[in-house]
JSON list of C-alpha atoms and ligand atoms in Angstrom, two decimals:
[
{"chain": "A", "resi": 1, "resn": "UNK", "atom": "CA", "xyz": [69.77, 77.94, 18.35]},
{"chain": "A", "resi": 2, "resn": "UNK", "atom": "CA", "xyz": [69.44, 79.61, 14.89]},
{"chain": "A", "resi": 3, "resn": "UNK", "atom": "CA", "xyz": [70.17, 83.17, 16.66]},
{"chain": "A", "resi": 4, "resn": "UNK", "atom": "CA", "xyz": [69.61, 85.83, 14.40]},
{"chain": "A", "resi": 5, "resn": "UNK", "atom": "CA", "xyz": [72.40, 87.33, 15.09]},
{"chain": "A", "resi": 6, "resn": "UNK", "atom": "CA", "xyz": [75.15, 84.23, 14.29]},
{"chain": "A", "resi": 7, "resn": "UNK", "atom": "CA", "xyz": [75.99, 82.62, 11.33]},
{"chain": "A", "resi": 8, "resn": "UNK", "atom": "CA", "xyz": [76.12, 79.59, 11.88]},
{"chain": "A", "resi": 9, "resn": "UNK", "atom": "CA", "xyz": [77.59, 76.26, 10.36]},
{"chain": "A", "resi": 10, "resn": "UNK", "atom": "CA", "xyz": [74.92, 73.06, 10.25]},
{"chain": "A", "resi": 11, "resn": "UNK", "atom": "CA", "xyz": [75.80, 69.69, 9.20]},
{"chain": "A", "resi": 12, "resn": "UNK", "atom": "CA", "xyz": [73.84, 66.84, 8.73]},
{"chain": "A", "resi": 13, "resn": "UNK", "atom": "CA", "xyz": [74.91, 63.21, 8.62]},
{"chain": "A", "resi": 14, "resn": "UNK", "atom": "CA", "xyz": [72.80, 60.29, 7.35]},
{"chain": "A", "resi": 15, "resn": "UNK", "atom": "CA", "xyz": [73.73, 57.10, 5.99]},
{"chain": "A", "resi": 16, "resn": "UNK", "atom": "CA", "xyz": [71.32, 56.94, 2.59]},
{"chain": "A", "resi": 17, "resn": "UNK", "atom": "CA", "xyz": [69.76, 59.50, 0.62]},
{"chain": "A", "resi": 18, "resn": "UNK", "atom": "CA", "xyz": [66.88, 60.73, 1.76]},
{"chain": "A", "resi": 19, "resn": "UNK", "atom": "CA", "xyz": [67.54, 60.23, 5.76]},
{"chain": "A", "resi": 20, "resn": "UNK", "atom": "CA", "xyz": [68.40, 63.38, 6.15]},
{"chain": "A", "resi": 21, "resn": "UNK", "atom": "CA", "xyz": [65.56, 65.08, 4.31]},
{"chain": "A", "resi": 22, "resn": "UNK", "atom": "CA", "xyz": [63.08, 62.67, 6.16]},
{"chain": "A", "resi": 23, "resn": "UNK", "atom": "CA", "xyz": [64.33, 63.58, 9.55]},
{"chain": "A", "resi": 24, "resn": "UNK", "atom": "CA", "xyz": [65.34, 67.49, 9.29]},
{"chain": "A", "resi": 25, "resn": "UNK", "atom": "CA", "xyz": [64.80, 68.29, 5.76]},
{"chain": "A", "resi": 26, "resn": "UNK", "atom": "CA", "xyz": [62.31, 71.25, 7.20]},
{"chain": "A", "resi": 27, "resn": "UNK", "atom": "CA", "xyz": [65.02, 72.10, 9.61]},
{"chain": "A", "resi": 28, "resn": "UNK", "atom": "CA", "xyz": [67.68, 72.22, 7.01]},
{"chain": "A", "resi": 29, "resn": "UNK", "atom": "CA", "xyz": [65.73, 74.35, 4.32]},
{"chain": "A", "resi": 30, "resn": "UNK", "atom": "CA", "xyz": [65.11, 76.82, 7.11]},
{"chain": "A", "resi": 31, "resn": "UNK", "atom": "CA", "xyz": [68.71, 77.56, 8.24]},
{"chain": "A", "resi": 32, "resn": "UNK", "atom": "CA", "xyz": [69.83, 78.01, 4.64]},
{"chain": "A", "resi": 33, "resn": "UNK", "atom": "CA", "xyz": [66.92, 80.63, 4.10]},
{"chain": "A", "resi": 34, "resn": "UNK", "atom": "CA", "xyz": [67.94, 82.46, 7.24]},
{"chain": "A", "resi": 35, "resn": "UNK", "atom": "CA", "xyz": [71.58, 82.00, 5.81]},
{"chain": "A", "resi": 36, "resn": "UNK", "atom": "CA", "xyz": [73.33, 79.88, 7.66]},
{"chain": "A", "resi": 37, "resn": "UNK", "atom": "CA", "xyz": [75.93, 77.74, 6.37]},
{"chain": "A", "resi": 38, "resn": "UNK", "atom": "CA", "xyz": [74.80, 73.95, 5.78]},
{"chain": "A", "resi": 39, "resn": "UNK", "atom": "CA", "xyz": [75.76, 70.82, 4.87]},
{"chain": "A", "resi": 40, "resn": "UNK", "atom": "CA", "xyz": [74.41, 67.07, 3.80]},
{"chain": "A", "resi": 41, "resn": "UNK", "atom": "CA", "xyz": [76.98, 64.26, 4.02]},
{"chain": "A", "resi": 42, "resn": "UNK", "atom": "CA", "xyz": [75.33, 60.69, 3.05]},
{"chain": "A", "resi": 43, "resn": "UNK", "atom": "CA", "xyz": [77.69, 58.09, 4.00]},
{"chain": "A", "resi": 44, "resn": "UNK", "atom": "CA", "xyz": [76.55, 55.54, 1.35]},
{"chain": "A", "resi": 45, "resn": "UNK", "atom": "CA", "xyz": [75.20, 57.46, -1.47]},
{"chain": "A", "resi": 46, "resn": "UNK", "atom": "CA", "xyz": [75.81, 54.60, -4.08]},
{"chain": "A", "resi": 47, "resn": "UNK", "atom": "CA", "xyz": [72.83, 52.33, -5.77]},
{"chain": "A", "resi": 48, "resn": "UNK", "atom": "CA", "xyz": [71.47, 49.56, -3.46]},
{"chain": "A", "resi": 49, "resn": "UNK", "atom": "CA", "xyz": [69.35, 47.01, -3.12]},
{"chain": "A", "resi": 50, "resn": "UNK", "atom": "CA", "xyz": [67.04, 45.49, -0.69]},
{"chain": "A", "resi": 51, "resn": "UNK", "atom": "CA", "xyz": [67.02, 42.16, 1.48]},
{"chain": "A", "resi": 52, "resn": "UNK", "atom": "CA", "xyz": [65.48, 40.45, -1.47]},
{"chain": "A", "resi": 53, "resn": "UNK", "atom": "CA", "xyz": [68.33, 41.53, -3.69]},
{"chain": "A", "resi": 54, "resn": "UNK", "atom": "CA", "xyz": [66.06, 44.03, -5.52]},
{"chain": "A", "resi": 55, "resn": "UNK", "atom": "CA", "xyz": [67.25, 47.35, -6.43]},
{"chain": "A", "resi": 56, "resn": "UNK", "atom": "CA", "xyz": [66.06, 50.12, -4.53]},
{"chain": "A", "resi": 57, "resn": "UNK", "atom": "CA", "xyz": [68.14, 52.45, -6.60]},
{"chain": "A", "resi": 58, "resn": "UNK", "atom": "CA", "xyz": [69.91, 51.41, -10.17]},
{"chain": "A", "resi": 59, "resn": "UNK", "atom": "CA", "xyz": [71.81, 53.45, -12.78]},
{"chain": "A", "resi": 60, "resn": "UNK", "atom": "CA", "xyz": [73.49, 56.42, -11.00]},
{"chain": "A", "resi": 61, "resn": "UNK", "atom": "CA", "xyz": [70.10, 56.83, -9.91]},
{"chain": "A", "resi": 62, "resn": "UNK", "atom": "CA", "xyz": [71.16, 57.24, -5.46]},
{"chain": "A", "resi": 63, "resn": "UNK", "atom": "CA", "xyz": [72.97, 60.11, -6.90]},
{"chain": "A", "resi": 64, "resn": "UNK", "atom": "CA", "xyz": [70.96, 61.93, -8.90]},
{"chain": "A", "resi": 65, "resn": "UNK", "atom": "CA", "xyz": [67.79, 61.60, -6.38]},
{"chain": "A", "resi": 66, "resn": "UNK", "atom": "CA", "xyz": [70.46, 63.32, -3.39]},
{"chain": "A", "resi": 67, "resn": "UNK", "atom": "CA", "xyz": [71.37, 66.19, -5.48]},
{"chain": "A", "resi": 68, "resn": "UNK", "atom": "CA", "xyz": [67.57, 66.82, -6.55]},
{"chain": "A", "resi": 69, "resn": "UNK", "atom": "CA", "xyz": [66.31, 66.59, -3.08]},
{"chain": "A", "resi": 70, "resn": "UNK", "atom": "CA", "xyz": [69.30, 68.75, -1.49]},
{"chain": "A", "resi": 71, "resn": "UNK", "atom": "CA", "xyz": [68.12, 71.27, -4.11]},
{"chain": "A", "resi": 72, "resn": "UNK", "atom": "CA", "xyz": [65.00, 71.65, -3.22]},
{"chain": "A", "resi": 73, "resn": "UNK", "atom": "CA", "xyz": [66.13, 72.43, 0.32]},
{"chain": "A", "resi": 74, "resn": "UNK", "atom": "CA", "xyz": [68.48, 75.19, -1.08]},
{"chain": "A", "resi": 75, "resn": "UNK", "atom": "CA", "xyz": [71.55, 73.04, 0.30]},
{"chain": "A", "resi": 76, "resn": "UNK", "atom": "CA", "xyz": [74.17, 73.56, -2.20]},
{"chain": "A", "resi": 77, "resn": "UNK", "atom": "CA", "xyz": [77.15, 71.38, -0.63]},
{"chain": "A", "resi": 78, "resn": "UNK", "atom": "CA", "xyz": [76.44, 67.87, -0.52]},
{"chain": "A", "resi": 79, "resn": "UNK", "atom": "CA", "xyz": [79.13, 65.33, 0.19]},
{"chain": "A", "resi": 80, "resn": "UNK", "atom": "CA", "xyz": [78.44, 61.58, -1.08]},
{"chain": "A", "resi": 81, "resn": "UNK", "atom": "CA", "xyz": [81.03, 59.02, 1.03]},
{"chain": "A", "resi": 82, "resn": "UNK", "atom": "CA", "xyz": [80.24, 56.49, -0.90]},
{"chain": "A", "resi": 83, "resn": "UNK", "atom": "CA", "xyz": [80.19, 53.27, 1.56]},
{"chain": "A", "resi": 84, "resn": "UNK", "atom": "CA", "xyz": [78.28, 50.46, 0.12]},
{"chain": "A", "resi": 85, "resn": "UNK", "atom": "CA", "xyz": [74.79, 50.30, 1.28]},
{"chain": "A", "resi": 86, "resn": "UNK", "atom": "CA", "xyz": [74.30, 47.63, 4.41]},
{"chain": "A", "resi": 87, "resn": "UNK", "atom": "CA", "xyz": [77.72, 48.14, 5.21]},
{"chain": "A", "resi": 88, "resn": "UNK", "atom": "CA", "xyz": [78.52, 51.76, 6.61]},
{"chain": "A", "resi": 89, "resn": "UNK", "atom": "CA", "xyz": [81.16, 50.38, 9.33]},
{"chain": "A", "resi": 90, "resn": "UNK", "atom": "CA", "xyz": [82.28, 51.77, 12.53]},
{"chain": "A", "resi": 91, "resn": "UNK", "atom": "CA", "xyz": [85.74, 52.36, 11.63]},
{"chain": "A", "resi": 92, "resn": "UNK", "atom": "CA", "xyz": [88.88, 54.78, 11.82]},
{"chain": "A", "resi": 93, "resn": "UNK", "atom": "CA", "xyz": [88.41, 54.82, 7.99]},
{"chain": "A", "resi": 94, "resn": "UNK", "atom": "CA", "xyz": [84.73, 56.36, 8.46]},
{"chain": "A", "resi": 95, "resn": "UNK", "atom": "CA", "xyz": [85.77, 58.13, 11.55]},
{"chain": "A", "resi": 96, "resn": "UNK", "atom": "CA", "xyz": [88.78, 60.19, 10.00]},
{"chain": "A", "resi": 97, "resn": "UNK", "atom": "CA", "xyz": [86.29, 61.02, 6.84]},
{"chain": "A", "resi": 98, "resn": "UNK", "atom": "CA", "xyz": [83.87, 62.97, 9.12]},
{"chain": "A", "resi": 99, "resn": "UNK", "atom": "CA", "xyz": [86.61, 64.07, 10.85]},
{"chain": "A", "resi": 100, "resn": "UNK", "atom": "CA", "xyz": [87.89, 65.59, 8.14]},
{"chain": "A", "resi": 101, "resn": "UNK", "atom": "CA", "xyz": [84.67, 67.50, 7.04]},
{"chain": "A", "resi": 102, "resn": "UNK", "atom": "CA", "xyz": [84.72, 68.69, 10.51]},
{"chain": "A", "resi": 103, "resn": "UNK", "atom": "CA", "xyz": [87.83, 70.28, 10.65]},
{"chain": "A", "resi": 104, "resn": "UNK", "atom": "CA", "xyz": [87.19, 71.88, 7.51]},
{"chain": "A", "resi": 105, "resn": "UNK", "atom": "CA", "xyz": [82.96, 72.93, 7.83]},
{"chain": "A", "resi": 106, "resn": "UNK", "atom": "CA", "xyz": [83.73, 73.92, 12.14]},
{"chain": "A", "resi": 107, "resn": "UNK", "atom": "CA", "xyz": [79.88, 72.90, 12.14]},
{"chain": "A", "resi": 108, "resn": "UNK", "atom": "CA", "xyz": [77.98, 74.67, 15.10]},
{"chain": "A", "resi": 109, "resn": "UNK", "atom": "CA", "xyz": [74.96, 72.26, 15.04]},
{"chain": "A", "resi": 110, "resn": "UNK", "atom": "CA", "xyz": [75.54, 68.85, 13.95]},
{"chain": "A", "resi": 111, "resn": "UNK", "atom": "CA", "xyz": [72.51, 66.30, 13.18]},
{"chain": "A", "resi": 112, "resn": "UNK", "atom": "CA", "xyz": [72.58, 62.83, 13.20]},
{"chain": "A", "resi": 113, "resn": "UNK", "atom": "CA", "xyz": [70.68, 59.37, 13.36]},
{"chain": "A", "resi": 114, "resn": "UNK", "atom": "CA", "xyz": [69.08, 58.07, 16.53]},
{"chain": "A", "resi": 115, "resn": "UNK", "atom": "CA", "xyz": [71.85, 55.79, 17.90]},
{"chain": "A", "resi": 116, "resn": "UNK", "atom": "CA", "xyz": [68.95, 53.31, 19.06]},
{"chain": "A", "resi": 117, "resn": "UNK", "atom": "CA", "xyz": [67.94, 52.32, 15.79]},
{"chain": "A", "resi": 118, "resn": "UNK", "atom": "CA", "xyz": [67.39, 49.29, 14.21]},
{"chain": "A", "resi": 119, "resn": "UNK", "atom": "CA", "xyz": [69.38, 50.17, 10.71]},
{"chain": "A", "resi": 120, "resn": "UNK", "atom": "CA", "xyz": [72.89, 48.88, 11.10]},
{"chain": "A", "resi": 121, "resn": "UNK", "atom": "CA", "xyz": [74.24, 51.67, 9.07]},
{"chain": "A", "resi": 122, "resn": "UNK", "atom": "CA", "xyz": [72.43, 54.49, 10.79]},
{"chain": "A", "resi": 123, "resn": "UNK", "atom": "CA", "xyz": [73.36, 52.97, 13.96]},
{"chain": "A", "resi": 124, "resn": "UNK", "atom": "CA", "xyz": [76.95, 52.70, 12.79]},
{"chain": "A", "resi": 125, "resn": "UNK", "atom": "CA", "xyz": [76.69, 56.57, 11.19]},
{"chain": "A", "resi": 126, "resn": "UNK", "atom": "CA", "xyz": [75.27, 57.51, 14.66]},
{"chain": "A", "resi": 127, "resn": "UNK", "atom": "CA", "xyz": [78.82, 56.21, 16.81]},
{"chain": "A", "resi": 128, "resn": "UNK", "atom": "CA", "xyz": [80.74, 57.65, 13.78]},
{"chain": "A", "resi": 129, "resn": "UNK", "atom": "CA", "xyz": [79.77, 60.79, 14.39]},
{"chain": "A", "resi": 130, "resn": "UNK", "atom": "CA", "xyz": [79.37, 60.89, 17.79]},
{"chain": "A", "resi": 131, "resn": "UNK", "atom": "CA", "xyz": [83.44, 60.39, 17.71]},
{"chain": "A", "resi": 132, "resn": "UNK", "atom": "CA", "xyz": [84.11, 62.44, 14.71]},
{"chain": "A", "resi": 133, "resn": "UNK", "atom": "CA", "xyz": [82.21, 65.33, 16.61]},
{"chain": "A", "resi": 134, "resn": "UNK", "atom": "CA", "xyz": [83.65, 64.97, 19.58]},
{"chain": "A", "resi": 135, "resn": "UNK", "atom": "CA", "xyz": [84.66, 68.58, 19.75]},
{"chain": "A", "resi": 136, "resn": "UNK", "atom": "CA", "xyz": [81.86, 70.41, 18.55]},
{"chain": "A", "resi": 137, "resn": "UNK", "atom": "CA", "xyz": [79.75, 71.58, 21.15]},
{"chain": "A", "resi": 138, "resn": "UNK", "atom": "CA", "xyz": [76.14, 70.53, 19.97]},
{"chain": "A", "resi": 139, "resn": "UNK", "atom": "CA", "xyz": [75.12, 67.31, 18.73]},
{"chain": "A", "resi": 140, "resn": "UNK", "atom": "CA", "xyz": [71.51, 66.32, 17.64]},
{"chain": "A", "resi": 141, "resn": "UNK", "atom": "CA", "xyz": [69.70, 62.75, 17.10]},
{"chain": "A", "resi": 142, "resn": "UNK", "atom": "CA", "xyz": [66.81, 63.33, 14.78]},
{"chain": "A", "resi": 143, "resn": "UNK", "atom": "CA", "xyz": [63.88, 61.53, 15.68]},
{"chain": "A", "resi": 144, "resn": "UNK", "atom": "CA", "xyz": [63.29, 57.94, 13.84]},
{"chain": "A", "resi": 145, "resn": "UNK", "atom": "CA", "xyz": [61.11, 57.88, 10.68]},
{"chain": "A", "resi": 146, "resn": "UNK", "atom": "CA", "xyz": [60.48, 55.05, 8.52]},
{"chain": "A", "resi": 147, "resn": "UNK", "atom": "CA", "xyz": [62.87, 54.42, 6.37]},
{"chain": "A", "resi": 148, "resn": "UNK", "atom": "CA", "xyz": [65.13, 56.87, 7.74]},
{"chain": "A", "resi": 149, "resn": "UNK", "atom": "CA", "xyz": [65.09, 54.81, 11.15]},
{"chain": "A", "resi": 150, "resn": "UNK", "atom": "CA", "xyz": [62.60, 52.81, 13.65]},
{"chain": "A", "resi": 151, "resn": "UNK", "atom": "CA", "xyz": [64.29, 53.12, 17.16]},
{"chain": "A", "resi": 152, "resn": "UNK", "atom": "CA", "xyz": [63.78, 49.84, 19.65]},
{"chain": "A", "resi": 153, "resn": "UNK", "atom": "CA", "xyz": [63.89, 52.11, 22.83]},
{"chain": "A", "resi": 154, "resn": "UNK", "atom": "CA", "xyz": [61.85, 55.29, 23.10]},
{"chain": "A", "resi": 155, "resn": "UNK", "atom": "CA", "xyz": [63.00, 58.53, 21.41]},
{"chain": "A", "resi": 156, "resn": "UNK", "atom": "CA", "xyz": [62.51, 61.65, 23.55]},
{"chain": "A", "resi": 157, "resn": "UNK", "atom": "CA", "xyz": [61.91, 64.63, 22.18]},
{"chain": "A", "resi": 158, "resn": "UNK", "atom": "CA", "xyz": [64.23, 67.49, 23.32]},
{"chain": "A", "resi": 159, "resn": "UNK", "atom": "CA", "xyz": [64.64, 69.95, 21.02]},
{"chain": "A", "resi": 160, "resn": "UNK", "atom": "CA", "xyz": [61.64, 71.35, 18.60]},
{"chain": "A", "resi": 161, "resn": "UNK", "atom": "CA", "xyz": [62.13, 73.10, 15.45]},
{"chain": "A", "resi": 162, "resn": "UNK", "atom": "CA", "xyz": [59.13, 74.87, 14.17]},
{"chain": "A", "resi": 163, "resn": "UNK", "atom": "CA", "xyz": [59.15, 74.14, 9.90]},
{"chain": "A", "resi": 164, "resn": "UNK", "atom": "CA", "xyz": [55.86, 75.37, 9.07]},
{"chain": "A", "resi": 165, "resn": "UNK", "atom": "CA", "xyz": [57.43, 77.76, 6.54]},
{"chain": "A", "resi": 166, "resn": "UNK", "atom": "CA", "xyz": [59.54, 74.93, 4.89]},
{"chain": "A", "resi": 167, "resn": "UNK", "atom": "CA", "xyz": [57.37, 71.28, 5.66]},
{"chain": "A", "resi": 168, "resn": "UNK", "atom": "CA", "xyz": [56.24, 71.98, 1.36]},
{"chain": "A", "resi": 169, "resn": "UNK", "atom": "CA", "xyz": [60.31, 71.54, 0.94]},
{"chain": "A", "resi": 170, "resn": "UNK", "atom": "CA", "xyz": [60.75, 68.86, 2.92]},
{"chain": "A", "resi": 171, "resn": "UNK", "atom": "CA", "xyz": [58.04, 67.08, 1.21]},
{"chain": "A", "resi": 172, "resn": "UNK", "atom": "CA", "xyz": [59.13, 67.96, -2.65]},
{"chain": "A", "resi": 173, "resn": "UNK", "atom": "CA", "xyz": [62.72, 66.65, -1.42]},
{"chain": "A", "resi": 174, "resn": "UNK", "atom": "CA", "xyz": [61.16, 63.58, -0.47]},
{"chain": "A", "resi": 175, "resn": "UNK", "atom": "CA", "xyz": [59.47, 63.29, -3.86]},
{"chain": "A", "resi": 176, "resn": "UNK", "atom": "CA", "xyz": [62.33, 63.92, -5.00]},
{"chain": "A", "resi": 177, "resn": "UNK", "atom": "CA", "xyz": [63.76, 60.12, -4.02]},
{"chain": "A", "resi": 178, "resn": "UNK", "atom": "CA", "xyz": [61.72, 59.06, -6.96]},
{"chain": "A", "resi": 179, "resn": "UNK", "atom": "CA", "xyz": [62.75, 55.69, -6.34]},
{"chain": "A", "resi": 180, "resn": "UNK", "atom": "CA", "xyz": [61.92, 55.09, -2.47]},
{"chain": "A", "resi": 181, "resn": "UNK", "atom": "CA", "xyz": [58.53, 57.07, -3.35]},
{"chain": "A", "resi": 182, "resn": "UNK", "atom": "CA", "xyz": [57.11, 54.57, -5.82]},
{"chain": "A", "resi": 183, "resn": "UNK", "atom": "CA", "xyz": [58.43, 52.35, -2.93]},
{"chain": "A", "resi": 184, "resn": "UNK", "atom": "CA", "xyz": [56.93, 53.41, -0.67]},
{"chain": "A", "resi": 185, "resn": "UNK", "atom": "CA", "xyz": [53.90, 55.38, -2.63]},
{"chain": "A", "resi": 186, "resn": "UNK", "atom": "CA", "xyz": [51.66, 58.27, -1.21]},
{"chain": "A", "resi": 187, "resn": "UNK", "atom": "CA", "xyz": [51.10, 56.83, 2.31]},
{"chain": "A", "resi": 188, "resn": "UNK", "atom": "CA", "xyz": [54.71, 57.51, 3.27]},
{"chain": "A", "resi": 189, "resn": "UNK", "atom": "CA", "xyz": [54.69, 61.21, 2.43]},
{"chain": "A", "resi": 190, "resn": "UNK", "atom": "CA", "xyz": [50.99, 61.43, 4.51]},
{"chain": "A", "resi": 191, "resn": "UNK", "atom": "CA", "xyz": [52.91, 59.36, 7.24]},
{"chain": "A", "resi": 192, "resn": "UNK", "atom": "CA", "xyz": [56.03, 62.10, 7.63]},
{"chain": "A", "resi": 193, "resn": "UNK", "atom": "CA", "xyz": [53.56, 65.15, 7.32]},
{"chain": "A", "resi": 194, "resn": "UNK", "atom": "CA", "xyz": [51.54, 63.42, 9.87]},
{"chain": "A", "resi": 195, "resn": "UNK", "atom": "CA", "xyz": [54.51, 63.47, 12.03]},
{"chain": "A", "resi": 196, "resn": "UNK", "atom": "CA", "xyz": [55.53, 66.38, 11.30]},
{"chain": "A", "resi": 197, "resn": "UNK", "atom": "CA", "xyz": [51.98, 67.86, 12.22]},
{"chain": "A", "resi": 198, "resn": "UNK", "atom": "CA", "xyz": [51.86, 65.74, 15.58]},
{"chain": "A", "resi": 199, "resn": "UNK", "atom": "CA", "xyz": [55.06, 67.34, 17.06]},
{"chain": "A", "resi": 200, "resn": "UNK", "atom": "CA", "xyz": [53.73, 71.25, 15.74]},
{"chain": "A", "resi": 201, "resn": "UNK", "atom": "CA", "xyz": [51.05, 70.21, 18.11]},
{"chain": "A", "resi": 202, "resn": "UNK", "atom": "CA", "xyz": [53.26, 69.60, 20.39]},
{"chain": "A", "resi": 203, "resn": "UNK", "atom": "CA", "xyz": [54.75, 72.90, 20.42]},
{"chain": "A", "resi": 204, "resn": "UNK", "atom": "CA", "xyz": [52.09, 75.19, 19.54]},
{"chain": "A", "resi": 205, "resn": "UNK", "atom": "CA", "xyz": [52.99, 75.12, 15.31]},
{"chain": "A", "resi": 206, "resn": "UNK", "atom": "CA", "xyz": [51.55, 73.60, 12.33]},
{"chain": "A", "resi": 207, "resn": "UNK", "atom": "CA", "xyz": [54.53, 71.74, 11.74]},
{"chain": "A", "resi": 208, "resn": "UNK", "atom": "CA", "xyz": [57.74, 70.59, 13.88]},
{"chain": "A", "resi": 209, "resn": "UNK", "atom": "CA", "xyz": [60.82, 68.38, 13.56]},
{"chain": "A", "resi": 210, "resn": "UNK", "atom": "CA", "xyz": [62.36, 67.00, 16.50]},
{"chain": "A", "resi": 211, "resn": "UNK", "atom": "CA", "xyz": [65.26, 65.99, 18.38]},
{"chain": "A", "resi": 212, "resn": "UNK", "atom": "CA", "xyz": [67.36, 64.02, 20.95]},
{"chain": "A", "resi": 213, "resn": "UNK", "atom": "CA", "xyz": [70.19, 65.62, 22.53]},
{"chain": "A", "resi": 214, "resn": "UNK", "atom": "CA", "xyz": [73.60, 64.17, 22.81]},
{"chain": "A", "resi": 215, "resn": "UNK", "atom": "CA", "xyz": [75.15, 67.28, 24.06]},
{"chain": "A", "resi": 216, "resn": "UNK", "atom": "CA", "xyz": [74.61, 70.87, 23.49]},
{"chain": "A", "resi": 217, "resn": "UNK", "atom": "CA", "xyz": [76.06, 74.88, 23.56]},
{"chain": "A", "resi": 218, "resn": "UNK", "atom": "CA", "xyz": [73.46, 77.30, 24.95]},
{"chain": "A", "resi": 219, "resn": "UNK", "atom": "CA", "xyz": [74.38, 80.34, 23.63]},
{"chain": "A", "resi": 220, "resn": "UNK", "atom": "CA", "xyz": [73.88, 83.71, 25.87]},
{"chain": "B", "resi": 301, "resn": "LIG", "atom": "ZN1", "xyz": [68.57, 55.09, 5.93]}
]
């Protein structure tokens, strides 16, 4: 993966802004500075609120916190879907959207949530685009991190992806979801470089994202 000698296309596929940056935002910022081609679709996208009917995100705000934060990774093609927060279905209507992206982006590497989640819109975003990717050869569940997911049956780690060079990225894109980080305050960013730092350890780096394999090319 990320062979020096390929171009390649990645997408990534979350259901709310700032899923993807939480879960492969280092991974993201370091294929576009080794120049491959990549991607952000957020299937939602649109201001929401929470259980208690409290807005999480008001005033165009959903949309102007994406675009910062895919910035800051250097990802210059961003694709908001739209679908109203809560309810990201599992549809032909979804389906044939990501289709659609992925007959016109041929993505090598495509990322997406962990389909055990608890998050009925990543789990929903997961089965979309598990059938939407059907014929691209490598598929990748990023690992569960509050908000962007908390998984009900263990994630296992497959596939490492040292981001030592980008986890400062990944954390300003973060910051960049102004609204989830008052939120969620201080204490969430320590949380994700935490993780971030457990699974370097892991692999021998200061810093690491992770992932779950659905299927996957090994290229020779
Ligand atoms: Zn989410």
């Amino acid at each position: 993966m990320f062979n020096k000698n390929d171009k390649l296309t990645v997408l990534a596929i979350g259901a709310h802004g700032d899923d993807i940056e939480l879960a492969c935002g280092g991974s993201l910022a370091k294929a576009v500075k080794k120049g491959h081609d990549v991607v952000m679709v957020v299937v939602t996208g649109v201001d929401s609120h929470d259980h208690k009917n409290v807005p999480i995100r008001e005033n165009g705000n959903a949309e102007k916190e994406a675009k910062a934060a895919a910035k800051i990774l250097g990802v210059t093609k961003l694709i908001i879907l739209g679908y109203e927060d809560t309810l990201v279905p599992y549809s032909a209507d979804l389906i044939t959207k990501l289709d659609d992206i992925m007959i016109k982006h041929e993505p090598d590497i495509v990322f997406t949530h962990f389909v055990f989640d608890t998050h009925q819109d990543h789990i929903r975003t997961a089965h979309s685009t598990i059938s939407a990717a059907r014929r691209q050869n490598t598929i990748l569940l990023y690992e569960p991190i509050n908000p962007s997911g908390q998984g009900y049956i263990a994630f296992r780690p497959q596939v490492y992806v040292d981001i030592s060079k980008t986890i400062d990225q990944k954390i300003n894109s973060l910051k960049a979801h102004k609204s989830q980080y008052i939120k969620y305050t201080e204490k969430w960013v320590e949380g994700v470089t935490a993780r971030a730092k457990f699974r370097g350890f892991e692999m021998g780096v200061d810093y690491a994202e992770c992932f779950e394999v659905v299927r996957s090319e090994l290229r020779l």
